């Protein structure tokens, strides 16, 4: 590295102590931390220029530098110029380093004096510093939590099939203390983001004033530089914890530099250590990450006192807001339109809503275990979530009265209703239900039969059913005809007792001998 130049402020003070105060070179050198040779060099230059302290005191530092340190003229020491813009552009390419570019610079300028590697790097860094100005952000205690996903993923092997799937690494960093949290999720869906955030807040034991994510589509419905709009589920999560979501500007990673560095630290101190291990579940991977997090947060800083955990306990923790008393339950929202059968479809399953909402727009709030239907901001239905596709979950109160009555028709109910009237009515109803391919095909006949009790009374209906069974006319129309003709009020016809019948002897009885072939019959020979 080149020897650092003496600050012009020190040179001016050196000349004041020597020319005005009359101190020796040794005294001046000891007072300013310089060597006697440096003191003598600048004193000689001032005298050669004919400058005393009266003239030097009126000059600023640039004027003194122009007088005492003029640029070297001539061609001696000139080096081949460096195309710094080209260097800056090439460094954006993957794998390109300053060492490689310096070698290409030397090969391109073969035969000409060139800068060595140290000066080459120094000149580029000076050029890069002049391109952009970085603003030092001051992070207040408990103010911001930065969240993001790491680029590298960890493979998880299915122990049954051997299939591999990638686990994504969620990272959260508190701004003031750099206290870091990391966990593995199955993907980067909205649920994964919000579950990772919830677990991070539980890990920190408090809630910051702001949460700063990137602009993932899973969280931000309308990415915008000035007015980003988070998804409804993200807004509900922020409301639950009493914080606010402040997305970084699109394509401005410097807005969340804390988590960018945190991701790099997690990759180096956690993921790199786990690269030789094989994991068979997310739970096993998260257990390993949690163990290494302790070491990461207790690792001492190089330029600051203490470690991330020490700074968290003294700076961030006292400023964090308390966690809400109830845990956050992740829910996603889906707009739906009520079908004509007063059901809405969610993930292939159908859930009922009150029938007056047919053809109206509603909103479904879907959690891991429940489905809530909202209309006008009010909950109108709630169901246990079902994963059976093509099936229906119906609440009777949501149905019209006619549909509800039809739903209540069952074979058991018809039989119980008939039993209350009498045994003959029960027998006839049982015949109507079992005589057809499906019980529901006899529902209307049973309803028609049992409704006759309202017009004719239970006693007459029971008598009519008894007569119908006796004559073998087991239909509703037969029972109605009996009631209309008043036959139910007449005694049943006497049925003569059947005695054992014996056929009398007569000439037409042939008997078994009739079928025997006589021995002398011609057919006997044919049969033989």
PDB file of C-alpha atoms in Angstrom, residues 25-263:
ATOM      1  CA  UNK A  25      12.022  20.426  14.493  1.00  0.00           C
ATOM      2  CA  UNK A  26      12.124  17.753  17.172  1.00  0.00           C
ATOM      3  CA  UNK A  27       9.558  19.541  19.334  1.00  0.00           C
ATOM      4  CA  UNK A  28       7.234  20.119  16.389  1.00  0.00           C
ATOM      5  CA  UNK A  29       7.548  16.470  15.303  1.00  0.00           C
ATOM      6  CA  UNK A  30       6.780  15.222  18.812  1.00  0.00           C
ATOM      7  CA  UNK A  31       3.782  17.548  19.161  1.00  0.00           C
ATOM      8  CA  UNK A  32       2.170  16.523  15.853  1.00  0.00           C
ATOM      9  CA  UNK A  33       3.240  12.872  15.654  1.00  0.00           C
ATOM     10  CA  UNK A  34       5.454  13.472  12.594  1.00  0.00           C
ATOM     11  CA  UNK A  35       9.033  12.678  11.804  1.00  0.00           C
ATOM     12  CA  UNK A  36      11.731  15.368  11.958  1.00  0.00           C
ATOM     13  CA  UNK A  37      12.424  14.785   8.256  1.00  0.00           C
ATOM     14  CA  UNK A  38       8.839  15.635   7.310  1.00  0.00           C
ATOM     15  CA  UNK A  39       8.934  18.782   9.433  1.00  0.00           C
ATOM     16  CA  UNK A  40      12.223  19.859   7.878  1.00  0.00           C
ATOM     17  CA  UNK A  41      11.011  19.140   4.339  1.00  0.00           C
ATOM     18  CA  UNK A  42       7.998  21.459   4.535  1.00  0.00           C
ATOM     19  CA  UNK A  43       9.903  24.185   6.401  1.00  0.00           C
ATOM     20  CA  UNK A  44      12.535  24.194   3.653  1.00  0.00           C
ATOM     21  CA  UNK A  45       9.879  24.355   0.932  1.00  0.00           C
ATOM     22  CA  UNK A  46       8.237  27.329   2.608  1.00  0.00           C
ATOM     23  CA  UNK A  47      11.532  29.210   2.882  1.00  0.00           C
ATOM     24  CA  UNK A  48      12.427  28.467  -0.728  1.00  0.00           C
ATOM     25  CA  UNK A  49       9.058  29.951  -1.738  1.00  0.00           C
ATOM     26  CA  UNK A  50       9.755  32.973   0.432  1.00  0.00           C
ATOM     27  CA  UNK A  51       6.716  32.336   2.583  1.00  0.00           C
ATOM     28  CA  UNK A  52       6.598  33.312   6.251  1.00  0.00           C
ATOM     29  CA  UNK A  53       3.803  32.663   8.707  1.00  0.00           C
ATOM     30  CA  UNK A  54       2.187  36.025   7.975  1.00  0.00           C
ATOM     31  CA  UNK A  55       1.721  34.969   4.355  1.00  0.00           C
ATOM     32  CA  UNK A  56       0.788  31.373   5.145  1.00  0.00           C
ATOM     33  CA  UNK A  57      -1.815  32.226   7.791  1.00  0.00           C
ATOM     34  CA  UNK A  58      -4.000  33.966   5.204  1.00  0.00           C
ATOM     35  CA  UNK A  59      -4.054  30.965   2.894  1.00  0.00           C
ATOM     36  CA  UNK A  60      -6.480  28.068   3.032  1.00  0.00           C
ATOM     37  CA  UNK A  61      -5.327  24.458   2.826  1.00  0.00           C
ATOM     38  CA  UNK A  62      -5.679  24.291  -0.949  1.00  0.00           C
ATOM     39  CA  UNK A  63      -3.529  27.391  -1.394  1.00  0.00           C
ATOM     40  CA  UNK A  64      -0.811  26.000   0.854  1.00  0.00           C
ATOM     41  CA  UNK A  65      -0.926  22.697  -1.037  1.00  0.00           C
ATOM     42  CA  UNK A  66      -0.551  24.506  -4.361  1.00  0.00           C
ATOM     43  CA  UNK A  67       2.507  26.384  -3.044  1.00  0.00           C
ATOM     44  CA  UNK A  68       4.269  23.577  -1.198  1.00  0.00           C
ATOM     45  CA  UNK A  69       3.152  20.495  -3.176  1.00  0.00           C
ATOM     46  CA  UNK A  70       3.014  21.468  -6.876  1.00  0.00           C
ATOM     47  CA  UNK A  71       2.217  18.680  -9.408  1.00  0.00           C
ATOM     48  CA  UNK A  72       5.223  16.950 -10.894  1.00  0.00           C
ATOM     49  CA  UNK A  73       5.787  18.008 -14.519  1.00  0.00           C
ATOM     50  CA  UNK A  74       7.446  16.108 -17.298  1.00  0.00           C
ATOM     51  CA  UNK A  75       7.020  12.634 -18.739  1.00  0.00           C
ATOM     52  CA  UNK A  76       9.004  10.838 -16.064  1.00  0.00           C
ATOM     53  CA  UNK A  77       6.827   8.418 -14.085  1.00  0.00           C
ATOM     54  CA  UNK A  78       3.780   8.599 -16.365  1.00  0.00           C
ATOM     55  CA  UNK A  79       1.760   5.390 -16.570  1.00  0.00           C
ATOM     56  CA  UNK A  80      -0.651   4.055 -19.166  1.00  0.00           C
ATOM     57  CA  UNK A  81      -4.117   5.406 -18.328  1.00  0.00           C
ATOM     58  CA  UNK A  82      -6.807   3.077 -16.951  1.00  0.00           C
ATOM     59  CA  UNK A  83     -10.245   2.995 -18.537  1.00  0.00           C
ATOM     60  CA  UNK A  84     -12.047   3.168 -15.184  1.00  0.00           C
ATOM     61  CA  UNK A  85     -15.510   3.176 -16.772  1.00  0.00           C
ATOM     62  CA  UNK A  86     -14.658  -0.098 -18.525  1.00  0.00           C
ATOM     63  CA  UNK A  87     -13.403  -1.588 -15.268  1.00  0.00           C
ATOM     64  CA  UNK A  88     -16.614  -0.575 -13.474  1.00  0.00           C
ATOM     65  CA  UNK A  89     -18.774  -2.061 -16.221  1.00  0.00           C
ATOM     66  CA  UNK A  90     -16.872  -5.344 -16.449  1.00  0.00           C
ATOM     67  CA  UNK A  91     -17.040  -5.910 -12.710  1.00  0.00           C
ATOM     68  CA  UNK A  92     -20.821  -6.338 -13.023  1.00  0.00           C
ATOM     69  CA  UNK A  93     -20.209  -9.599 -14.886  1.00  0.00           C
ATOM     70  CA  UNK A  94     -20.291 -12.776 -12.839  1.00  0.00           C
ATOM     71  CA  UNK A  95     -16.845 -14.099 -11.959  1.00  0.00           C
ATOM     72  CA  UNK A  96     -14.908 -10.985 -13.049  1.00  0.00           C
ATOM     73  CA  UNK A  97     -12.476  -9.649 -10.423  1.00  0.00           C
ATOM     74  CA  UNK A  98     -10.112  -6.691 -10.165  1.00  0.00           C
ATOM     75  CA  UNK A  99      -7.170  -9.118 -10.324  1.00  0.00           C
ATOM     76  CA  UNK A 100      -8.326 -10.394 -13.733  1.00  0.00           C
ATOM     77  CA  UNK A 101      -8.982  -6.895 -15.085  1.00  0.00           C
ATOM     78  CA  UNK A 102      -5.544  -5.723 -13.916  1.00  0.00           C
ATOM     79  CA  UNK A 103      -3.892  -8.601 -15.783  1.00  0.00           C
ATOM     80  CA  UNK A 104      -5.854  -7.729 -18.951  1.00  0.00           C
ATOM     81  CA  UNK A 105      -4.837  -4.070 -18.509  1.00  0.00           C
ATOM     82  CA  UNK A 106      -1.166  -5.065 -18.290  1.00  0.00           C
ATOM     83  CA  UNK A 107      -1.408  -7.290 -21.374  1.00  0.00           C
ATOM     84  CA  UNK A 108      -3.158  -4.540 -23.383  1.00  0.00           C
ATOM     85  CA  UNK A 109      -0.464  -1.999 -22.420  1.00  0.00           C
ATOM     86  CA  UNK A 110       2.519  -4.259 -23.047  1.00  0.00           C
ATOM     87  CA  UNK A 111       5.640  -2.177 -23.677  1.00  0.00           C
ATOM     88  CA  UNK A 112       4.345   0.849 -21.737  1.00  0.00           C
ATOM     89  CA  UNK A 113       4.759   1.666 -18.058  1.00  0.00           C
ATOM     90  CA  UNK A 114       1.636   0.496 -16.175  1.00  0.00           C
ATOM     91  CA  UNK A 115       0.224   0.782 -12.691  1.00  0.00           C
ATOM     92  CA  UNK A 116       0.833  -2.056 -10.300  1.00  0.00           C
ATOM     93  CA  UNK A 117      -2.063  -3.949  -8.777  1.00  0.00           C
ATOM     94  CA  UNK A 118      -2.242  -1.834  -5.587  1.00  0.00           C
ATOM     95  CA  UNK A 119      -2.467   1.470  -7.440  1.00  0.00           C
ATOM     96  CA  UNK A 120      -4.839  -0.060  -9.994  1.00  0.00           C
ATOM     97  CA  UNK A 121      -7.282  -1.028  -7.215  1.00  0.00           C
ATOM     98  CA  UNK A 122      -6.863   2.287  -5.409  1.00  0.00           C
ATOM     99  CA  UNK A 123      -7.666   4.309  -8.509  1.00  0.00           C
ATOM    100  CA  UNK A 124     -10.732   2.197  -9.256  1.00  0.00           C
ATOM    101  CA  UNK A 125     -12.056   2.501  -5.690  1.00  0.00           C
ATOM    102  CA  UNK A 126     -11.609   6.271  -5.841  1.00  0.00           C
ATOM    103  CA  UNK A 127     -13.507   6.313  -9.117  1.00  0.00           C
ATOM    104  CA  UNK A 128     -16.324   4.124  -7.762  1.00  0.00           C
ATOM    105  CA  UNK A 129     -16.655   6.323  -4.697  1.00  0.00           C
ATOM    106  CA  UNK A 130     -17.119   9.352  -6.918  1.00  0.00           C
ATOM    107  CA  UNK A 131     -20.002   7.754  -8.841  1.00  0.00           C
ATOM    108  CA  UNK A 132     -22.535   7.443  -6.038  1.00  0.00           C
ATOM    109  CA  UNK A 133     -22.978   8.842  -2.603  1.00  0.00           C
ATOM    110  CA  UNK A 134     -24.069   6.428   0.131  1.00  0.00           C
ATOM    111  CA  UNK A 135     -26.251   7.727   2.923  1.00  0.00           C
ATOM    112  CA  UNK A 136     -25.554   6.365   6.375  1.00  0.00           C
ATOM    113  CA  UNK A 137     -28.909   5.240   7.765  1.00  0.00           C
ATOM    114  CA  UNK A 138     -29.515   5.704  11.466  1.00  0.00           C
ATOM    115  CA  UNK A 139     -31.645   2.890  12.854  1.00  0.00           C
ATOM    116  CA  UNK A 140     -33.557   3.712  15.995  1.00  0.00           C
ATOM    117  CA  UNK A 141     -34.160   1.125  18.677  1.00  0.00           C
ATOM    118  CA  UNK A 142     -37.183  -1.059  18.017  1.00  0.00           C
ATOM    119  CA  UNK A 143     -38.139   0.837  14.876  1.00  0.00           C
ATOM    120  CA  UNK A 144     -37.593  -1.475  11.888  1.00  0.00           C
ATOM    121  CA  UNK A 145     -37.482  -5.197  11.186  1.00  0.00           C
ATOM    122  CA  UNK A 146     -36.092  -6.134   7.762  1.00  0.00           C
ATOM    123  CA  UNK A 147     -37.219  -9.448   6.196  1.00  0.00           C
ATOM    124  CA  UNK A 148     -36.194 -11.315   3.058  1.00  0.00           C
ATOM    125  CA  UNK A 149     -35.431 -14.769   1.655  1.00  0.00           C
ATOM    126  CA  UNK A 150     -31.924 -16.078   1.050  1.00  0.00           C
ATOM    127  CA  UNK A 151     -30.942 -17.108  -2.460  1.00  0.00           C
ATOM    128  CA  UNK A 152     -29.470 -20.566  -1.703  1.00  0.00           C
ATOM    129  CA  UNK A 153     -31.894 -23.351  -0.845  1.00  0.00           C
ATOM    130  CA  UNK A 154     -31.440 -26.489   1.237  1.00  0.00           C
ATOM    131  CA  UNK A 155     -32.490 -29.862  -0.229  1.00  0.00           C
ATOM    132  CA  UNK A 156     -34.838 -32.061   1.818  1.00  0.00           C
ATOM    133  CA  UNK A 157     -35.058 -35.754   0.964  1.00  0.00           C
ATOM    134  CA  UNK A 158     -38.299 -37.719   1.246  1.00  0.00           C
ATOM    135  CA  UNK A 159     -37.330 -40.808   3.291  1.00  0.00           C
ATOM    136  CA  UNK A 160     -39.962 -42.967   1.567  1.00  0.00           C
ATOM    137  CA  UNK A 161     -39.469 -42.092  -2.102  1.00  0.00           C
ATOM    138  CA  UNK A 162     -36.046 -40.434  -2.126  1.00  0.00           C
ATOM    139  CA  UNK A 163     -37.532 -37.418  -3.881  1.00  0.00           C
ATOM    140  CA  UNK A 164     -35.752 -34.125  -3.193  1.00  0.00           C
ATOM    141  CA  UNK A 165     -37.449 -30.769  -2.702  1.00  0.00           C
ATOM    142  CA  UNK A 166     -35.899 -27.406  -1.886  1.00  0.00           C
ATOM    143  CA  UNK A 167     -36.482 -25.592   1.407  1.00  0.00           C
ATOM    144  CA  UNK A 168     -36.387 -21.781   1.319  1.00  0.00           C
ATOM    145  CA  UNK A 169     -34.603 -19.819   4.059  1.00  0.00           C
ATOM    146  CA  UNK A 170     -36.462 -16.875   5.634  1.00  0.00           C
ATOM    147  CA  UNK A 171     -34.279 -14.211   7.311  1.00  0.00           C
ATOM    148  CA  UNK A 172     -35.276 -11.337   9.626  1.00  0.00           C
ATOM    149  CA  UNK A 173     -32.902  -8.695  11.066  1.00  0.00           C
ATOM    150  CA  UNK A 174     -33.607  -5.925  13.573  1.00  0.00           C
ATOM    151  CA  UNK A 175     -32.171  -2.590  12.425  1.00  0.00           C
ATOM    152  CA  UNK A 176     -30.538  -1.241  15.581  1.00  0.00           C
ATOM    153  CA  UNK A 177     -28.947  -4.394  17.020  1.00  0.00           C
ATOM    154  CA  UNK A 178     -28.584  -6.623  13.922  1.00  0.00           C
ATOM    155  CA  UNK A 179     -30.194  -9.408  15.965  1.00  0.00           C
ATOM    156  CA  UNK A 180     -30.930 -12.118  13.376  1.00  0.00           C
ATOM    157  CA  UNK A 181     -33.558 -14.829  12.964  1.00  0.00           C
ATOM    158  CA  UNK A 182     -33.738 -17.519  10.277  1.00  0.00           C
ATOM    159  CA  UNK A 183     -35.993 -20.485   9.547  1.00  0.00           C
ATOM    160  CA  UNK A 184     -36.805 -22.830   6.688  1.00  0.00           C
ATOM    161  CA  UNK A 185     -40.150 -22.815   4.861  1.00  0.00           C
ATOM    162  CA  UNK A 186     -41.581 -25.025   2.141  1.00  0.00           C
ATOM    163  CA  UNK A 187     -41.770 -22.137  -0.360  1.00  0.00           C
ATOM    164  CA  UNK A 188     -42.172 -18.393  -0.657  1.00  0.00           C
ATOM    165  CA  UNK A 189     -45.947 -18.178  -0.757  1.00  0.00           C
ATOM    166  CA  UNK A 190     -47.996 -15.628   1.144  1.00  0.00           C
ATOM    167  CA  UNK A 191     -48.495 -18.142   3.939  1.00  0.00           C
ATOM    168  CA  UNK A 192     -44.746 -18.831   4.137  1.00  0.00           C
ATOM    169  CA  UNK A 193     -43.927 -15.122   4.368  1.00  0.00           C
ATOM    170  CA  UNK A 194     -46.480 -14.477   7.117  1.00  0.00           C
ATOM    171  CA  UNK A 195     -45.606 -17.627   9.071  1.00  0.00           C
ATOM    172  CA  UNK A 196     -41.928 -16.687   8.911  1.00  0.00           C
ATOM    173  CA  UNK A 197     -42.739 -13.162  10.128  1.00  0.00           C
ATOM    174  CA  UNK A 198     -44.911 -14.517  12.945  1.00  0.00           C
ATOM    175  CA  UNK A 199     -42.183 -16.908  14.089  1.00  0.00           C
ATOM    176  CA  UNK A 200     -39.604 -14.098  13.940  1.00  0.00           C
ATOM    177  CA  UNK A 201     -41.724 -11.860  16.178  1.00  0.00           C
ATOM    178  CA  UNK A 202     -42.165 -14.739  18.608  1.00  0.00           C
ATOM    179  CA  UNK A 203     -38.382 -15.239  18.569  1.00  0.00           C
ATOM    180  CA  UNK A 204     -37.745 -11.552  19.310  1.00  0.00           C
ATOM    181  CA  UNK A 205     -40.463 -11.484  21.952  1.00  0.00           C
ATOM    182  CA  UNK A 206     -41.849  -8.168  20.723  1.00  0.00           C
ATOM    183  CA  UNK A 207     -43.114  -6.154  17.772  1.00  0.00           C
ATOM    184  CA  UNK A 208     -41.231  -3.333  15.969  1.00  0.00           C
ATOM    185  CA  UNK A 209     -42.916  -0.194  14.670  1.00  0.00           C
ATOM    186  CA  UNK A 210     -42.251  -1.085  11.012  1.00  0.00           C
ATOM    187  CA  UNK A 211     -41.661  -4.240   8.985  1.00  0.00           C
ATOM    188  CA  UNK A 212     -39.651  -3.696   5.791  1.00  0.00           C
ATOM    189  CA  UNK A 213     -39.971  -6.465   3.156  1.00  0.00           C
ATOM    190  CA  UNK A 214     -39.030  -6.483  -0.496  1.00  0.00           C
ATOM    191  CA  UNK A 215     -41.798  -6.273  -3.113  1.00  0.00           C
ATOM    192  CA  UNK A 216     -42.767  -9.960  -3.544  1.00  0.00           C
ATOM    193  CA  UNK A 217     -46.028 -10.586  -5.342  1.00  0.00           C
ATOM    194  CA  UNK A 218     -47.059 -12.857  -2.470  1.00  0.00           C
ATOM    195  CA  UNK A 219     -47.188  -9.844  -0.108  1.00  0.00           C
ATOM    196  CA  UNK A 220     -47.532  -6.695  -2.215  1.00  0.00           C
ATOM    197  CA  UNK A 221     -50.580  -6.536  -4.485  1.00  0.00           C
ATOM    198  CA  UNK A 222     -49.528  -3.296  -6.210  1.00  0.00           C
ATOM    199  CA  UNK A 223     -45.742  -2.688  -6.180  1.00  0.00           C
ATOM    200  CA  UNK A 224     -45.114   1.010  -6.560  1.00  0.00           C
ATOM    201  CA  UNK A 225     -42.217   3.347  -5.831  1.00  0.00           C
ATOM    202  CA  UNK A 226     -44.385   5.856  -4.007  1.00  0.00           C
ATOM    203  CA  UNK A 227     -47.608   4.119  -2.929  1.00  0.00           C
ATOM    204  CA  UNK A 228     -47.253   0.316  -2.662  1.00  0.00           C
ATOM    205  CA  UNK A 229     -50.367  -1.599  -1.642  1.00  0.00           C
ATOM    206  CA  UNK A 230     -49.973  -4.763   0.501  1.00  0.00           C
ATOM    207  CA  UNK A 231     -52.345  -7.700   0.130  1.00  0.00           C
ATOM    208  CA  UNK A 232     -55.381  -7.894   2.378  1.00  0.00           C
ATOM    209  CA  UNK A 233     -53.925 -10.826   4.337  1.00  0.00           C
ATOM    210  CA  UNK A 234     -50.712  -8.852   4.959  1.00  0.00           C
ATOM    211  CA  UNK A 235     -52.694  -5.843   6.157  1.00  0.00           C
ATOM    212  CA  UNK A 236     -54.699  -8.047   8.535  1.00  0.00           C
ATOM    213  CA  UNK A 237     -51.440  -9.483   9.887  1.00  0.00           C
ATOM    214  CA  UNK A 238     -50.090  -5.969  10.486  1.00  0.00           C
ATOM    215  CA  UNK A 239     -53.322  -4.983  12.230  1.00  0.00           C
ATOM    216  CA  UNK A 240     -53.124  -8.036  14.476  1.00  0.00           C
ATOM    217  CA  UNK A 241     -49.597  -7.221  15.646  1.00  0.00           C
ATOM    218  CA  UNK A 242     -50.127  -3.443  15.739  1.00  0.00           C
ATOM    219  CA  UNK A 243     -47.311  -2.694  13.305  1.00  0.00           C
ATOM    220  CA  UNK A 244     -47.069  -1.328   9.743  1.00  0.00           C
ATOM    221  CA  UNK A 245     -45.720  -2.799   6.501  1.00  0.00           C
ATOM    222  CA  UNK A 246     -43.334  -0.469   4.639  1.00  0.00           C
ATOM    223  CA  UNK A 247     -42.048  -2.169   1.457  1.00  0.00           C
ATOM    224  CA  UNK A 248     -38.681  -1.096   0.112  1.00  0.00           C
ATOM    225  CA  UNK A 249     -38.562   0.690  -3.214  1.00  0.00           C
ATOM    226  CA  UNK A 250     -38.563  -1.691  -6.196  1.00  0.00           C
ATOM    227  CA  UNK A 251     -35.025  -2.556  -7.333  1.00  0.00           C
ATOM    228  CA  UNK A 252     -33.457  -0.612  -4.423  1.00  0.00           C
ATOM    229  CA  UNK A 253     -31.788  -3.220  -2.180  1.00  0.00           C
ATOM    230  CA  UNK A 254     -29.991  -0.447  -0.291  1.00  0.00           C
ATOM    231  CA  UNK A 255     -33.324   0.368   1.362  1.00  0.00           C
ATOM    232  CA  UNK A 256     -33.039  -2.936   3.226  1.00  0.00           C
ATOM    233  CA  UNK A 257     -29.268  -3.253   3.422  1.00  0.00           C
ATOM    234  CA  UNK A 258     -29.518  -4.692   6.929  1.00  0.00           C
ATOM    235  CA  UNK A 259     -31.274  -7.837   5.787  1.00  0.00           C
ATOM    236  CA  UNK A 260     -29.103  -8.077   2.657  1.00  0.00           C
ATOM    237  CA  UNK A 261     -26.084  -8.308   4.945  1.00  0.00           C
ATOM    238  CA  UNK A 262     -28.058 -10.568   7.295  1.00  0.00           C
ATOM    239  CA  UNK A 263     -28.776 -12.961   4.420  1.00  0.00           C
TER     240      UNK A 263
END
